[in-house]
Coordinates of C-alpha atoms and ligand atoms in Angstrom, one line a residue:
M1085 CA 158.8 -1.6 -113.0
Q1086 CA 155.9 -2.7 -115.0
A1087 CA 155.1 -1.1 -118.4
D1088 CA 152.5 1.7 -118.5
D1089 CA 150.8 1.4 -121.9
R1090 CA 149.7 5.0 -121.7
L1091 CA 153.2 5.7 -122.9
I1092 CA 153.9 5.1 -126.5
V1093 CA 157.6 5.4 -127.6
A1094 CA 158.2 6.8 -131.1
L1095 CA 160.8 4.7 -132.8
D1096 CA 162.1 7.5 -135.1
V1097 CA 165.5 6.0 -135.4
P1098 CA 167.3 5.5 -138.8
N1099 CA 166.6 1.8 -139.3
A1100 CA 164.9 -1.3 -137.9
L1101 CA 168.2 -2.6 -136.4
E1102 CA 168.6 0.5 -134.3
G1103 CA 164.9 0.3 -133.4
L1104 CA 165.3 -3.2 -132.1
R1105 CA 168.4 -2.2 -130.1
L1106 CA 166.3 0.6 -128.4
V1107 CA 163.5 -1.8 -127.7
E1108 CA 165.9 -4.3 -126.2
K1109 CA 167.4 -1.5 -124.0
L1110 CA 164.0 -0.5 -122.7
G1111 CA 163.0 -4.1 -122.1
D1112 CA 159.9 -4.6 -119.9
E1113 CA 159.6 -0.9 -119.0
V1114 CA 157.9 -0.1 -122.4
S1115 CA 155.1 -2.1 -124.0
F1116 CA 153.9 0.2 -126.8
Y1117 CA 155.8 1.5 -129.8
K1118 CA 155.1 3.9 -132.7
I1119 CA 156.5 3.2 -136.1
G1120 CA 156.3 6.1 -138.5
L1121 CA 156.8 6.7 -142.2
G1122 CA 160.6 7.2 -141.9
M1123 CA 161.0 3.8 -140.4
L1124 CA 158.5 2.2 -142.8
T1125 CA 160.8 2.8 -145.7
S1126 CA 163.7 1.1 -143.8
G1127 CA 162.3 -2.1 -142.5
G1128 CA 159.4 -0.8 -140.5
L1129 CA 156.9 -3.5 -141.3
A1130 CA 159.4 -6.3 -140.5
L1131 CA 160.1 -4.4 -137.2
A1132 CA 156.4 -4.2 -136.5
N1133 CA 156.2 -7.9 -136.9
E1134 CA 159.1 -8.6 -134.6
L1135 CA 157.7 -6.4 -132.0
T1136 CA 154.2 -8.0 -132.0
E1137 CA 156.0 -11.4 -131.8
I1138 CA 157.7 -10.4 -128.5
G1139 CA 154.4 -9.2 -127.2
K1140 CA 154.7 -5.4 -127.8
R1141 CA 151.8 -3.3 -128.9
V1142 CA 152.4 -1.4 -132.2
F1143 CA 151.0 1.9 -133.5
L1144 CA 151.7 2.2 -137.3
D1145 CA 151.7 5.9 -138.1
M1146 CA 151.1 5.9 -141.9
K1147 CA 148.7 8.8 -142.2
L1148 CA 147.0 7.2 -145.2
F1149 CA 145.2 9.3 -147.7
D1150 CA 143.9 8.1 -151.1
I1151 CA 140.7 7.2 -152.9
G1152 CA 138.5 5.0 -150.8
Q1153 CA 139.1 1.7 -152.6
T1154 CA 142.9 2.1 -152.4
V1155 CA 142.8 3.0 -148.7
E1156 CA 140.5 0.0 -148.1
N1157 CA 143.0 -2.4 -149.9
A1158 CA 146.0 -0.9 -148.1
V1159 CA 144.3 -1.3 -144.7
A1160 CA 143.1 -4.8 -145.5
G1161 CA 146.8 -5.7 -146.1
L1162 CA 148.0 -4.1 -142.9
A1163 CA 145.2 -5.9 -141.0
Q1164 CA 147.1 -9.1 -141.4
F1165 CA 149.7 -7.8 -139.0
D1166 CA 148.7 -7.7 -135.4
L1167 CA 148.7 -4.0 -135.1
D1168 CA 147.0 -1.9 -132.4
F1169 CA 146.7 1.5 -134.0
L1170 CA 146.8 2.8 -137.6
T1171 CA 146.6 6.5 -138.6
V1172 CA 144.7 7.8 -141.6
H1173 CA 143.8 11.4 -142.6
G1174 CA 140.5 12.3 -141.0
D1175 CA 138.6 12.9 -144.2
P1176 CA 135.4 11.0 -143.7
H1177 CA 135.7 8.9 -147.0
V1178 CA 139.2 7.9 -145.9
V1179 CA 138.0 6.9 -142.4
R1180 CA 135.1 4.9 -143.8
A1181 CA 137.3 3.0 -146.2
A1182 CA 139.9 2.2 -143.4
I1183 CA 137.1 0.9 -141.2
A1184 CA 135.9 -1.3 -144.1
G1185 CA 139.5 -2.4 -144.7
R1186 CA 140.3 -3.5 -141.2
G1187 CA 137.3 -5.9 -141.3
D1188 CA 136.8 -7.8 -138.0
T1189 CA 140.4 -7.2 -136.7
N1190 CA 141.0 -5.2 -133.5
M1191 CA 143.2 -2.6 -135.2
K1192 CA 142.0 0.8 -134.2
I1193 CA 141.8 3.5 -136.8
L1194 CA 142.9 6.9 -135.6
A1195 CA 142.3 10.1 -137.5
V1196 CA 144.7 12.9 -138.1
T1197 CA 142.9 16.3 -138.2
I1198 CA 145.3 19.1 -139.3
L1199 CA 149.1 18.4 -139.0
T1200 CA 150.4 20.5 -136.2
S1201 CA 153.3 21.7 -138.4
L1202 CA 150.8 23.7 -140.6
D1203 CA 149.8 27.3 -139.9
R1204 CA 147.0 29.4 -141.4
N1205 CA 149.1 30.4 -144.4
D1206 CA 149.7 26.7 -145.2
L1207 CA 146.0 26.1 -145.0
D1208 CA 145.3 29.0 -147.3
M1209 CA 147.8 27.5 -149.9
S1210 CA 145.9 24.2 -149.7
M1211 CA 142.5 26.0 -150.2
I1212 CA 141.3 25.0 -146.8
R1213 CA 138.4 27.2 -145.7
D1214 CA 138.8 30.3 -143.6
G1215 CA 138.7 30.2 -139.9
E1216 CA 140.8 29.5 -136.8
I1217 CA 142.9 26.3 -137.1
Q1218 CA 141.5 25.2 -133.7
D1219 CA 137.9 25.4 -135.0
I1220 CA 138.9 23.4 -138.1
V1221 CA 140.7 20.8 -136.0
L1222 CA 137.6 20.4 -133.9
E1223 CA 135.2 20.1 -136.8
R1224 CA 137.5 17.6 -138.6
A1225 CA 137.8 15.5 -135.4
R1226 CA 134.0 15.5 -135.1
L1227 CA 133.5 14.5 -138.7
A1228 CA 136.1 11.7 -138.5
L1229 CA 134.6 10.3 -135.3
L1230 CA 131.1 10.4 -136.9
A1231 CA 132.6 8.5 -139.9
G1232 CA 133.6 5.7 -137.5
A1233 CA 137.2 6.5 -136.4
D1234 CA 138.1 4.9 -133.1
G1235 CA 139.9 8.0 -132.1
V1236 CA 142.0 11.0 -133.1
I1237 CA 145.5 12.3 -132.9
S1238 CA 145.7 15.7 -131.3
S1239 CA 148.0 18.1 -129.6
P1240 CA 147.7 18.1 -125.8
Q1241 CA 146.2 21.6 -126.0
E1242 CA 143.4 20.4 -128.3
A1243 CA 142.8 17.2 -126.3
A1244 CA 140.5 18.9 -123.8
M1245 CA 138.4 20.4 -126.5
I1246 CA 138.0 17.2 -128.4
R1247 CA 137.4 15.2 -125.3
A1248 CA 134.4 17.5 -124.6
L1249 CA 132.7 16.6 -127.9
P1250 CA 129.7 14.3 -127.5
E1251 CA 131.1 12.3 -130.5
A1252 CA 134.3 11.6 -128.6
A1253 CA 132.6 9.6 -125.8
G1254 CA 134.4 6.3 -125.6
K1255 CA 136.9 7.2 -128.3
L1256 CA 140.7 7.4 -128.0
I1257 CA 142.8 10.5 -128.0
V1258 CA 146.5 10.1 -128.6
T1259 CA 148.8 13.0 -128.2
P1260 CA 152.3 13.7 -129.5
G1261 CA 154.0 17.0 -128.6
V1262 CA 154.6 15.8 -125.0
R1263 CA 157.7 16.7 -123.1
P1264 CA 158.6 15.5 -119.6
T1265 CA 159.0 18.4 -117.2
G1266 CA 162.3 20.2 -117.7
T1267 CA 163.3 18.7 -121.0
N1268 CA 164.1 20.2 -124.5
A1269 CA 161.0 21.0 -126.6
H1270 CA 162.9 20.4 -129.9
D1271 CA 160.8 21.6 -132.9
Q1272 CA 157.5 20.9 -131.1
K1273 CA 155.9 24.3 -130.7
R1274 CA 153.1 23.7 -128.2
V1275 CA 154.3 21.1 -125.8
A1276 CA 152.7 19.9 -122.6
S1277 CA 153.9 17.6 -119.8
P1278 CA 152.6 13.9 -119.7
A1279 CA 150.4 14.8 -116.7
V1280 CA 148.8 17.8 -118.6
A1281 CA 148.1 15.7 -121.7
I1282 CA 146.4 12.9 -119.7
N1283 CA 144.5 15.4 -117.5
N1284 CA 143.3 17.0 -120.8
G1285 CA 141.7 13.7 -121.8
A1286 CA 144.5 11.9 -123.7
D1287 CA 144.5 8.1 -123.4
H1288 CA 148.0 7.7 -124.7
I1289 CA 151.0 10.0 -125.1
V1290 CA 153.7 9.6 -127.8
I1291 CA 157.2 10.6 -126.9
G1292 CA 160.3 10.1 -129.1
R1293 CA 163.4 12.3 -128.9
P1294 CA 163.4 12.8 -125.1
I1295 CA 163.8 9.0 -124.9
Y1296 CA 165.9 7.9 -127.9
Q1297 CA 168.2 10.8 -127.8
A1298 CA 168.7 10.6 -124.0
Q1299 CA 172.1 9.6 -122.7
D1300 CA 170.2 7.0 -120.8
P1301 CA 166.9 6.1 -122.5
L1302 CA 165.9 3.7 -119.7
S1303 CA 166.2 6.5 -117.0
A1304 CA 164.2 8.9 -119.3
V1305 CA 161.4 6.3 -119.5
R1306 CA 161.4 5.7 -115.8
L1307 CA 161.1 9.5 -115.1
I1308 CA 158.1 9.7 -117.5
K1309 CA 156.5 6.7 -115.9
A1310 CA 156.9 8.2 -112.5
E1311 CA 155.2 11.4 -113.8
L1312 CA 152.3 9.3 -115.1
A1313 CA 152.0 7.3 -111.9
A1314 CA 151.7 10.4 -109.9
I1315 CA 148.6 11.7 -111.8
Ligands
LIG1741 O1 160.4 13.3 -130.9 P1 159.0 13.7 -130.6 O2 158.6 13.3 -129.1 O3 158.8 15.1 -130.9 O4 158.2 12.8 -131.5 C1 156.8 12.9 -131.7 C2 156.3 11.9 -132.7 O5 155.0 12.2 -133.0 C3 157.0 11.9 -134.0 O6 157.1 10.5 -134.4 C4 156.2 12.7 -134.9 O7 156.3 12.3 -136.2 C5 154.8 12.4 -134.3 N1 153.8 13.5 -134.5 C6 154.0 14.8 -134.1 N2 153.0 15.7 -134.2 C7 151.9 15.4 -134.9 C8 151.7 14.1 -135.3 C9 152.7 13.2 -135.2 O8 155.0 15.1 -133.5 N3 150.9 16.3 -135.0

């Protein structure tokens, strides 16, 4: 079956070698991979390079945050790799710096709003203003998009709300927290199926454990692709 690049497989395995093994196992069925911070400290950039050389698309999930000049320099360095997506925190000064850093490359800058692992108490401890998390997520998404972000990372539940923003017209929404029907939610609290995420306005879904921890990762991918094809 041909790859469906709405599916991004998270390569959250211990090292680049195991990452490559999984990529080989999934072969032509998967065209898009996410490399996160864990992998970055164990050969992730070299892995990203190998993946782009064999024609795969790569999403580097670095969630950058720093003063503007440092973000710009870091992103300019990463822009030399042939990456598709890069995440930064959605603070407008960070987004603007990332856009400046990527120059005229095609690397899309995606903004993280509020990490889904945080609750209201965590936000209080970080001195983030009062209010419902959902409202803060929506406002941060809006400000990041206005600052020039090419898209946002969001939970499947928030996707519909963000998609409805005028600022989100033509922008990308990428959702983790997706579970194929009938599989384990792991530590993800608010999961949705691939079909719900896409119907809520997501352009891409990110799925990790249900694939790389499966007895048969290739069959797991085929089931997800069948679910996507039926939308
Ligand atoms: O294994 P699982 O499918 O839960 O992996 C989801 C991926 O998406 C992980 O790489 C995780 O770090 C990432 N992620 C997430 N929730 C967010 C942002 C990123 O689960 N809000």
